Tab-separated table of C-alpha atoms and ligand atoms in Angstrom:
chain	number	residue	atom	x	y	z
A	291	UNK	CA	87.801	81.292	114.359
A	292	UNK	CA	90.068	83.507	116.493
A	293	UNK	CA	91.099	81.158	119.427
A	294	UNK	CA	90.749	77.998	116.960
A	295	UNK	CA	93.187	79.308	114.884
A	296	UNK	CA	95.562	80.546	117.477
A	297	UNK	CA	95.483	77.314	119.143
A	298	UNK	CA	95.986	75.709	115.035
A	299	UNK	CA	98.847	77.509	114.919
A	300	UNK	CA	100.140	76.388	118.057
A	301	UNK	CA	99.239	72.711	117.497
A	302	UNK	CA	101.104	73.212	113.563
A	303	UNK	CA	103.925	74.097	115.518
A	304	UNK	CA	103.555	77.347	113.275
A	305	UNK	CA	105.999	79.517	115.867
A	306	UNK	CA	109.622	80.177	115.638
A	307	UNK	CA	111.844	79.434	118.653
A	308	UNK	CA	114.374	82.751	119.155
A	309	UNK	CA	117.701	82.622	120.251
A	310	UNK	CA	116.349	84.263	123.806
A	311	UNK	CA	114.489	81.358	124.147
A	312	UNK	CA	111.217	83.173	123.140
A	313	UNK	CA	108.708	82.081	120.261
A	314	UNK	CA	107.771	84.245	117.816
A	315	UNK	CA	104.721	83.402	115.290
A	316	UNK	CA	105.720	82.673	111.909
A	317	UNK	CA	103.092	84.841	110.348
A	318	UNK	CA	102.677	88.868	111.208
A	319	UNK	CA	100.583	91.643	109.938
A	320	UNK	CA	103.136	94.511	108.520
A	321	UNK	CA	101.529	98.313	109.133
A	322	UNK	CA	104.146	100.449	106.461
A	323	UNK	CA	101.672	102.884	105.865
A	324	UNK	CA	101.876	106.202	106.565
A	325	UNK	CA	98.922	108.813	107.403
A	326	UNK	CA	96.620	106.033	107.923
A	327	UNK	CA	95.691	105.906	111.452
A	328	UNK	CA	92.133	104.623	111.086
A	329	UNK	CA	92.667	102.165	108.485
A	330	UNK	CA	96.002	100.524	110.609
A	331	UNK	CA	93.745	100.414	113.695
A	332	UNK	CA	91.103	98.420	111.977
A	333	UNK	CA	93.467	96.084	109.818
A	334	UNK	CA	95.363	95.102	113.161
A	335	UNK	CA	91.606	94.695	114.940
A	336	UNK	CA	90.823	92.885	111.806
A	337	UNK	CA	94.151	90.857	111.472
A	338	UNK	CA	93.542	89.840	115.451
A	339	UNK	CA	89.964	88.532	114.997
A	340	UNK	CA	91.400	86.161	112.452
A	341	UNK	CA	94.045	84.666	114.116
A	342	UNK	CA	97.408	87.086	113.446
A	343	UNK	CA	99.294	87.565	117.132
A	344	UNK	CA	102.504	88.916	115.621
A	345	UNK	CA	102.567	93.028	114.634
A	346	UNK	CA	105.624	94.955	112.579
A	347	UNK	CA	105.565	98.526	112.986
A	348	UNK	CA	108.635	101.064	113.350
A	349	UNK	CA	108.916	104.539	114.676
A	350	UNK	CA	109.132	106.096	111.100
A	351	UNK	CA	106.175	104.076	109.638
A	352	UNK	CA	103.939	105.795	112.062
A	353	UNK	CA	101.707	103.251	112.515
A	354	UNK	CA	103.222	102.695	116.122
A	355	UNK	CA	99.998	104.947	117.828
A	356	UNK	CA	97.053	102.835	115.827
A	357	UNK	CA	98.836	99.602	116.319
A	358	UNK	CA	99.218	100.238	119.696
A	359	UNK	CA	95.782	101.725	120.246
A	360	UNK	CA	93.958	98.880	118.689
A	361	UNK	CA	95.959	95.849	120.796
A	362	UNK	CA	94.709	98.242	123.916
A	363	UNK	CA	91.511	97.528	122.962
A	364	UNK	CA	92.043	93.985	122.571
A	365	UNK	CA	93.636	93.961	126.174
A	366	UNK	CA	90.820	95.540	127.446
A	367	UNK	CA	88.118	93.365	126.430
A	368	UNK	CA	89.735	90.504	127.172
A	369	UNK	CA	90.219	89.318	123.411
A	370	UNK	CA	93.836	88.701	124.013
A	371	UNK	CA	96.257	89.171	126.496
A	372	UNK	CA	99.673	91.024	126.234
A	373	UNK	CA	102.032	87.812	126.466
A	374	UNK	CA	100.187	85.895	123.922
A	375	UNK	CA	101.070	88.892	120.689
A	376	UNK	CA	103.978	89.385	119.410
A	377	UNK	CA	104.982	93.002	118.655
A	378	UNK	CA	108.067	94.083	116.427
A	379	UNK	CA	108.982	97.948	116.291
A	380	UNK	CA	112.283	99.516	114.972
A	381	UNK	CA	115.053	102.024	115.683
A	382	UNK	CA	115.518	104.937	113.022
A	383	UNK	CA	117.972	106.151	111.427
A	384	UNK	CA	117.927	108.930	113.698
A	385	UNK	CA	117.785	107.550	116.939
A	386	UNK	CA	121.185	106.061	116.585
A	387	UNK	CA	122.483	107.934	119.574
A	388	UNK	CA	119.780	107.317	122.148
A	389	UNK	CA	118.030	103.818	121.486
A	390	UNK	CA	116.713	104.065	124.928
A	391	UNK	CA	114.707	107.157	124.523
A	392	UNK	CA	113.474	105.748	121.075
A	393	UNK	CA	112.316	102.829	122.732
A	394	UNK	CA	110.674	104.998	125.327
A	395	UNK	CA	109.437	106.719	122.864
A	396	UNK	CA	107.809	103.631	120.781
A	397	UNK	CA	106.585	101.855	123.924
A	398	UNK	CA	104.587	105.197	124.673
A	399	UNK	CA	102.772	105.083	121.205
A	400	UNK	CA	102.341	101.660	121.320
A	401	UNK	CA	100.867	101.801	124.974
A	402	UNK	CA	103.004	99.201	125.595
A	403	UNK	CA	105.214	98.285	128.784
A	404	UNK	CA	107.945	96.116	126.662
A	405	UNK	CA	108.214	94.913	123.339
A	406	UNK	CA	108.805	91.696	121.877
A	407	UNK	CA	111.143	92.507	119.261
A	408	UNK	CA	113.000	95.508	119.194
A	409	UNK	CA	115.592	96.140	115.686
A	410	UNK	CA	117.886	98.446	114.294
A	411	UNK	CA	115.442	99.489	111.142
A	412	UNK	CA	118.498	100.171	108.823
A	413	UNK	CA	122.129	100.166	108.754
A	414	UNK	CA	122.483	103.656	108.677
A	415	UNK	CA	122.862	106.571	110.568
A	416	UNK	CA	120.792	109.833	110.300
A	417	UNK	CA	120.613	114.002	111.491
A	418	UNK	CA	117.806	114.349	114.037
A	419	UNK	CA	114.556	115.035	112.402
A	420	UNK	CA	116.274	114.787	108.867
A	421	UNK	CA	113.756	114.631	105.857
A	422	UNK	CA	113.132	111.533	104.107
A	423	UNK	CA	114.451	110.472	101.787
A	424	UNK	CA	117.447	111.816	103.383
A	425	UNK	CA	119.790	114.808	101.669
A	426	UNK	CA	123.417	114.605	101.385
A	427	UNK	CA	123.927	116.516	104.421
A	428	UNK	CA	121.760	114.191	106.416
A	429	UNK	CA	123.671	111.655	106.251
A	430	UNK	CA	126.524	110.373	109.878
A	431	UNK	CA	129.151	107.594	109.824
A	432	UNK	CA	127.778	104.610	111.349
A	433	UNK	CA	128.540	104.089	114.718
A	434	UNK	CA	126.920	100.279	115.509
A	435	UNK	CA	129.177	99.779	118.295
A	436	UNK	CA	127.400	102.451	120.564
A	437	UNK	CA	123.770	102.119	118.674
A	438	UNK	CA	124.520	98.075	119.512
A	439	UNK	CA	125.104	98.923	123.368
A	440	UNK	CA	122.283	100.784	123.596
A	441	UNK	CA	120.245	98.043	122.122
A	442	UNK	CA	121.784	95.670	124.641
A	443	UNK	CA	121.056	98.422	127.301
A	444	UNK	CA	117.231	98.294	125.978
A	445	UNK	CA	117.347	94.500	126.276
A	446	UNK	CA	118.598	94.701	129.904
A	447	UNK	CA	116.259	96.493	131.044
A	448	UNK	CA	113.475	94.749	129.977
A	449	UNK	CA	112.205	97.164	127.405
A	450	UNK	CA	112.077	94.353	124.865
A	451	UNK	CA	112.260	91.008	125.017
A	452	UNK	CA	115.112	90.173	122.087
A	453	UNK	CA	117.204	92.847	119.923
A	454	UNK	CA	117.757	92.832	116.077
A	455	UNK	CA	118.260	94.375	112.980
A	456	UNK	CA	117.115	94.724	109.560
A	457	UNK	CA	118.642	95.287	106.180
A	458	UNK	CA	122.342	93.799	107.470
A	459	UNK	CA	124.431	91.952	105.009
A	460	UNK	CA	126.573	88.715	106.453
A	461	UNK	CA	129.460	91.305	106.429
A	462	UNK	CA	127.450	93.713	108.533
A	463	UNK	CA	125.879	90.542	110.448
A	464	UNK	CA	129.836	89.766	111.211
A	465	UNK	CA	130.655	93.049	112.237
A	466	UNK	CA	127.914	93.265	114.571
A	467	UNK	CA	128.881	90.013	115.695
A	468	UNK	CA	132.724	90.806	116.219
A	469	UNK	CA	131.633	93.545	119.522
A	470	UNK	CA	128.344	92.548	120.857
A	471	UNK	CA	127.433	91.165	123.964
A	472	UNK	CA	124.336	90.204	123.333
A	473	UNK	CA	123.664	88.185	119.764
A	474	UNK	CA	120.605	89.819	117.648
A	475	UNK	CA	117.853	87.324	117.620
A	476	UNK	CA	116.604	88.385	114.471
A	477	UNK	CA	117.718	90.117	110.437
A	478	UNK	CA	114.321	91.264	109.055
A	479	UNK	CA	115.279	91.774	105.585
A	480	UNK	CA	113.641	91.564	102.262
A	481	UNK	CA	112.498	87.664	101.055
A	482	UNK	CA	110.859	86.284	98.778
A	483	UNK	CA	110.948	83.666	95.834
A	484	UNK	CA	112.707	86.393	93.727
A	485	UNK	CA	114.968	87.291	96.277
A	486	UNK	CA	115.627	84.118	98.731
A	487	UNK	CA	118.617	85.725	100.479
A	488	UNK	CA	120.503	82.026	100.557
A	489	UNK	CA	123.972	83.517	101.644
A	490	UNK	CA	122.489	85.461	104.063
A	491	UNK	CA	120.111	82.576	105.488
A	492	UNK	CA	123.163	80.391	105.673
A	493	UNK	CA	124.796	82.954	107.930
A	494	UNK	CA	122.087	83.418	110.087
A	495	UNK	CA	121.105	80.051	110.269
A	496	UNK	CA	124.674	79.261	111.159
A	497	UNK	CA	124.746	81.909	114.113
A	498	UNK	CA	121.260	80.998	115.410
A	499	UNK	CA	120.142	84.481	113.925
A	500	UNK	CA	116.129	84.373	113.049
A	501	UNK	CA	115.384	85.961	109.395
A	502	UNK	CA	112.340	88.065	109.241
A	503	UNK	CA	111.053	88.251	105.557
A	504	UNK	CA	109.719	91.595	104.670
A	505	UNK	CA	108.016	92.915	101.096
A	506	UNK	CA	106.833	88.871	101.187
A	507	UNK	CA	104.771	89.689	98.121
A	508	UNK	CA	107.508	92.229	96.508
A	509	UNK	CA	105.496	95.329	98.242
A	510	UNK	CA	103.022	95.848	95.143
A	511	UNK	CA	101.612	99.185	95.141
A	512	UNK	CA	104.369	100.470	97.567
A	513	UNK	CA	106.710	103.347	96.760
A	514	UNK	CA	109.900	100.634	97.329
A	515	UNK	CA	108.059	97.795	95.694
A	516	UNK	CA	106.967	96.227	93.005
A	517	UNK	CA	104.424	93.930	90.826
A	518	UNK	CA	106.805	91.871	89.224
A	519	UNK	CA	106.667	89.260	92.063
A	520	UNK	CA	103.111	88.728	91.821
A	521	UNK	CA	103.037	88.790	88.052
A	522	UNK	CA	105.513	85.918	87.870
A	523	UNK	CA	104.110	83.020	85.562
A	524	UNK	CA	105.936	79.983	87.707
A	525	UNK	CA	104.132	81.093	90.691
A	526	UNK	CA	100.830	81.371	88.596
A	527	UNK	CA	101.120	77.924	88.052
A	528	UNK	CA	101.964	76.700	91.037
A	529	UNK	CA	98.515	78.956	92.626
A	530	UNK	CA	96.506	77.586	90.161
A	531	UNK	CA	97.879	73.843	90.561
A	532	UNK	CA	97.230	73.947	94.474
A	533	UNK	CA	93.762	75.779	94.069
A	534	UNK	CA	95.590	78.740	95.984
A	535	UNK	CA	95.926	82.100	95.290
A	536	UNK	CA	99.509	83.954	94.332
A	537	UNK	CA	99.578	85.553	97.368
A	538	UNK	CA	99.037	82.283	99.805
A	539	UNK	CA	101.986	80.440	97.482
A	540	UNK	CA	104.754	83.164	97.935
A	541	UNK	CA	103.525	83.277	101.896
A	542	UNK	CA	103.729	79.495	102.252
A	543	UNK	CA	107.169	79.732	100.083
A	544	UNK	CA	108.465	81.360	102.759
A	545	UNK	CA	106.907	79.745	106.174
A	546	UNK	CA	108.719	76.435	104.615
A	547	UNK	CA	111.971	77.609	104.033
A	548	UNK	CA	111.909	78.243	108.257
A	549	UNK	CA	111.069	81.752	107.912
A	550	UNK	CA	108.933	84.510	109.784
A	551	UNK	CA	106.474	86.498	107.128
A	552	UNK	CA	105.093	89.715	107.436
A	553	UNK	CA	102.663	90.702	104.638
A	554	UNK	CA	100.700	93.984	104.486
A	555	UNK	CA	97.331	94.105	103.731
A	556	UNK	CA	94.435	96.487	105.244
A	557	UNK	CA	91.805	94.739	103.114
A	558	UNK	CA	90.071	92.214	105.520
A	559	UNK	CA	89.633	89.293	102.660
A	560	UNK	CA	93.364	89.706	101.566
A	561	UNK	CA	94.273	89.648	105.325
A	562	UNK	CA	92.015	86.123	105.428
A	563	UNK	CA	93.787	85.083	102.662
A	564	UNK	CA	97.337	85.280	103.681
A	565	UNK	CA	96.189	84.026	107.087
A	566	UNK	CA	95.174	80.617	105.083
A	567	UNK	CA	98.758	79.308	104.568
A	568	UNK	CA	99.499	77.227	107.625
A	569	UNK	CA	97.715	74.059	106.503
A	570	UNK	CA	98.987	73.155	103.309
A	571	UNK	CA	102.424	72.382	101.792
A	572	UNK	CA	104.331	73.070	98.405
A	573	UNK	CA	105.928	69.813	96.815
A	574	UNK	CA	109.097	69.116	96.153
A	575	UNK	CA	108.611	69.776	92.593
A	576	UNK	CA	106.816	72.990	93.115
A	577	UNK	CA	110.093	74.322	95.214
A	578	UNK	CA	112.380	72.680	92.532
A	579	UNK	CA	110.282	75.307	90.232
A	580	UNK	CA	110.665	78.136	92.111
A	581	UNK	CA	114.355	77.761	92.608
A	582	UNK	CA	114.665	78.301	88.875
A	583	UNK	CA	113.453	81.788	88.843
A	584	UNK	CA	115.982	84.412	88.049
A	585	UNK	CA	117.031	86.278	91.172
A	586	UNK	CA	116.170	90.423	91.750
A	587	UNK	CA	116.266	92.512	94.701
A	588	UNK	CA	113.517	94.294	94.739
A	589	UNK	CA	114.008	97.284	97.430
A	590	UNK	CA	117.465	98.204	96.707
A	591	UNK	CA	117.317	101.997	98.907
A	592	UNK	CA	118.908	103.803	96.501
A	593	UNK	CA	117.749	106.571	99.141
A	594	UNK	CA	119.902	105.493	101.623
A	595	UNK	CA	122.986	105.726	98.942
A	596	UNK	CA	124.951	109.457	98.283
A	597	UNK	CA	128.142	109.623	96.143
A	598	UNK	CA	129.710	112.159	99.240
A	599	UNK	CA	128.032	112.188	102.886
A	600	UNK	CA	126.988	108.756	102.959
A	601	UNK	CA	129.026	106.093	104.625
A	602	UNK	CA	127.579	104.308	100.906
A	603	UNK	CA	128.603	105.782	98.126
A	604	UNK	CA	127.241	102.869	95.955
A	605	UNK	CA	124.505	100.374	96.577
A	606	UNK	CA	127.406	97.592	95.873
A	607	UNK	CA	128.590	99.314	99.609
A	608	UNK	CA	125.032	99.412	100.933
A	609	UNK	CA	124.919	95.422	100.459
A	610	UNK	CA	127.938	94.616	100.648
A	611	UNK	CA	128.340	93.377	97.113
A	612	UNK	CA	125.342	90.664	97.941
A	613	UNK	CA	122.994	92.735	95.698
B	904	LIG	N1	112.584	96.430	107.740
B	904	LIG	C1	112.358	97.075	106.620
B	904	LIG	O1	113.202	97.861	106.126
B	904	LIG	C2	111.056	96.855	105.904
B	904	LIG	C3	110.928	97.251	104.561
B	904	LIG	C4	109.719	97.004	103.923
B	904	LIG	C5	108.676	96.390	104.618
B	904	LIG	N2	108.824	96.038	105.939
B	904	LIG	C6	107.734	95.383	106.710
B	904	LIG	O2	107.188	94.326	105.938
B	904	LIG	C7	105.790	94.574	105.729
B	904	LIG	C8	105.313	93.997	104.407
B	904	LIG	O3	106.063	94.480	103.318
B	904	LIG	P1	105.483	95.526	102.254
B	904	LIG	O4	104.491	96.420	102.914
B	904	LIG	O5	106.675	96.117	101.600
B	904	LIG	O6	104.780	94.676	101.130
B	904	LIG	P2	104.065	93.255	100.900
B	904	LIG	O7	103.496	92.733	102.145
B	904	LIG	O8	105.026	92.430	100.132
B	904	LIG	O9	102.910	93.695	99.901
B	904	LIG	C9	101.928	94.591	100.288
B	904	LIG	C10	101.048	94.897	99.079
B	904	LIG	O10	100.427	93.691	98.629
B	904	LIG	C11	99.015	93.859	98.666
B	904	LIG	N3	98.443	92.568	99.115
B	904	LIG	C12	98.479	92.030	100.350
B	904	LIG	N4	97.885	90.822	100.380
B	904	LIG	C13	97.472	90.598	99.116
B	904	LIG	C14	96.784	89.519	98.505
B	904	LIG	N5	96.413	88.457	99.211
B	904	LIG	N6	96.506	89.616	97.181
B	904	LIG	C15	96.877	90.699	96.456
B	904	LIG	N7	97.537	91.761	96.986
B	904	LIG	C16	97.827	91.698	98.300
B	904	LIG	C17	98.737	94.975	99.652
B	904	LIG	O11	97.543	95.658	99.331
B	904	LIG	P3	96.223	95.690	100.297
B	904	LIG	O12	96.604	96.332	101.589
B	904	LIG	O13	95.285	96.521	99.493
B	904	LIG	O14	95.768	94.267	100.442
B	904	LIG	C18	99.946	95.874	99.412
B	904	LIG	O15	99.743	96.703	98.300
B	904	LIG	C19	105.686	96.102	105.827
B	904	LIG	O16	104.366	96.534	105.970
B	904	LIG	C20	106.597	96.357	107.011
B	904	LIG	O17	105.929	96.036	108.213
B	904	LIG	C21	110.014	96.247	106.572
């Protein structure tokens, strides 16, 4: 299955072209798990036998070591090579001031030389070594102009191959926009059918600006997510019309509104699953459908929100208002 599906996914034309000129595969295998090492090295093992060649992980998920050490593997015995996966990680809140150690730092755990995708996790920016969540005297202005040149100075030096951020509203996407030198390629932010982000796609799509859709299935079981997602009766239909499952609906939801997905699972049939979603299409009716349900954030980060340190005192500042 492995190289078949690869090279399906390549002949579906199932890869996203980046504004560096780089593809990146429309599906990925997100590792938000903390404490897990053994159970992130097998999933990515797992997700790689099956056909996945695009990886999330951040610094503060922790999953950067077993990610990292179970691509080695792949390296080593030849499963894969290095150019043909796709690996996202992410800058901290509290790496703000040196984005090139961080990404020193990552690339190390990762055993990596470069990576793919490198983004600013969060718009936000944090004490060293602060707790999480954070407490009121964690939190530092912002300071994007600096974090953003030392992004660009990761970029440059070919630490990654394309810089971005995630969680940015269009107003933060504009600010960004109004001093950098070199254009993010990507905003991973939440997506889904409950939250479809059309403002913010607009913007993005305008400025040749990639969106990454994270919490794809609303991030049941997770401490920022929820089950209302999956319990939601129009998508039930829909599953049960096409003979899919919920989970393959949302997924292909989201491939065919020209997005990258990144759903978590560790369980090898759920990672099949979600893998299975590259073949088949939604109809015009079924989208029509889906545009009718009523529209919730999901992870709102009221943890990133303090009524006196915080550069947000509300989460109407955290988003902008597009919440
Ligand atoms: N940039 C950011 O701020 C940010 C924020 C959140 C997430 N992310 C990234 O996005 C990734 C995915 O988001 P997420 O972890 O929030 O949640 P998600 O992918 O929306 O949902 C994960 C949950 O769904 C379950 N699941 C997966 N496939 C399933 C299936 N086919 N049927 C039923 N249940 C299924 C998983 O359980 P099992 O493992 O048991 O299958 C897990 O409990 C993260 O892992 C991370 O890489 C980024």
């Amino acid at each position: 299955m492995t190289s078949e599906s690869a090279a399906n996914m390549e002949s579906m034309g199932q890869f996203l072209e980046l504004n560096t000129g780089d593809r990146m595969p429309v599906l990925g295998l997100g590792t938000a798990v903390w404490n897990q090492y053994e159970e992130i090295k097998s999933a990515v093992t797992v997700a790689l036998q099956v056909g996945y060649r695009h990886f999330d992980t951040a610094s503060f998920y922790g999953s950067e070591g077993a990610v990292g050490a179970a691509l080695m593997e792949a390296f080593q015995s030849g499963f894969v090579k290095r150019e043909q996966v796709f690996v996202t990680t992410k800058l901290w809140g509290d790496e703000h001031d040196d984005p090139l150690a961080a990404i020193s730092r990552s690339l190390k755990n990762l055993q990596l030389e470069y990576v793919d995708l490198y983004l600013v996790h969060w718009p936000l920016r944090l004490k060293k070594g602060c707790s999480n969540p954070p407490k009121e005297e964690d939190f530092l202005p912002l300071t994007m102009k600096s974090t953003w040149q030392g992004m660009e100075t990761c970029f440059e030096m070919g630490l990654t191959k394309a810089i971005g951020v995630s969680n940015f509203s269009c107003k933060k996407m504009e600010d960004l926009l109004s001093h950098a030198k070199i254009l993010p390629a990507v905003n991973q932010v939440e997506m889904h059918p409950m939250w479809q982000q059309k403002k913010l796609r607009d913007y993005c799509s305008k400025m040749k600006i990639q969106i990454c859709a994270y919490s794809p299935l609303g991030g049941r079981n997770t401490r920022w997510g929820s089950s209302m997602l999956m319990d939601n009766p129009i998508i039930h239909e829909i599953a049960q019309k096409h003979g899919k499952t919920i989970s393959q609906v949302l997924l292909r939801w989201g491939v065919e509104q020209g997005v990258c997905v990144l759903p978590k699972s560790f369980n090898k049939g759920r990672i099949t699953e979600n893998f299975q979603v590259l073949d088949w299409c939604l109809t015009a009716e079924d989208r029509e459908n889906i545009n009718k349900i009523e529209q919730w954030k999901i992870v709102r980060a009221e943890i990133h929100v303090n009524s006196t340190t915080g550069p947000y005192r509300t989460l109407e500042e955290l988003w902008d208002g597009e919440i």
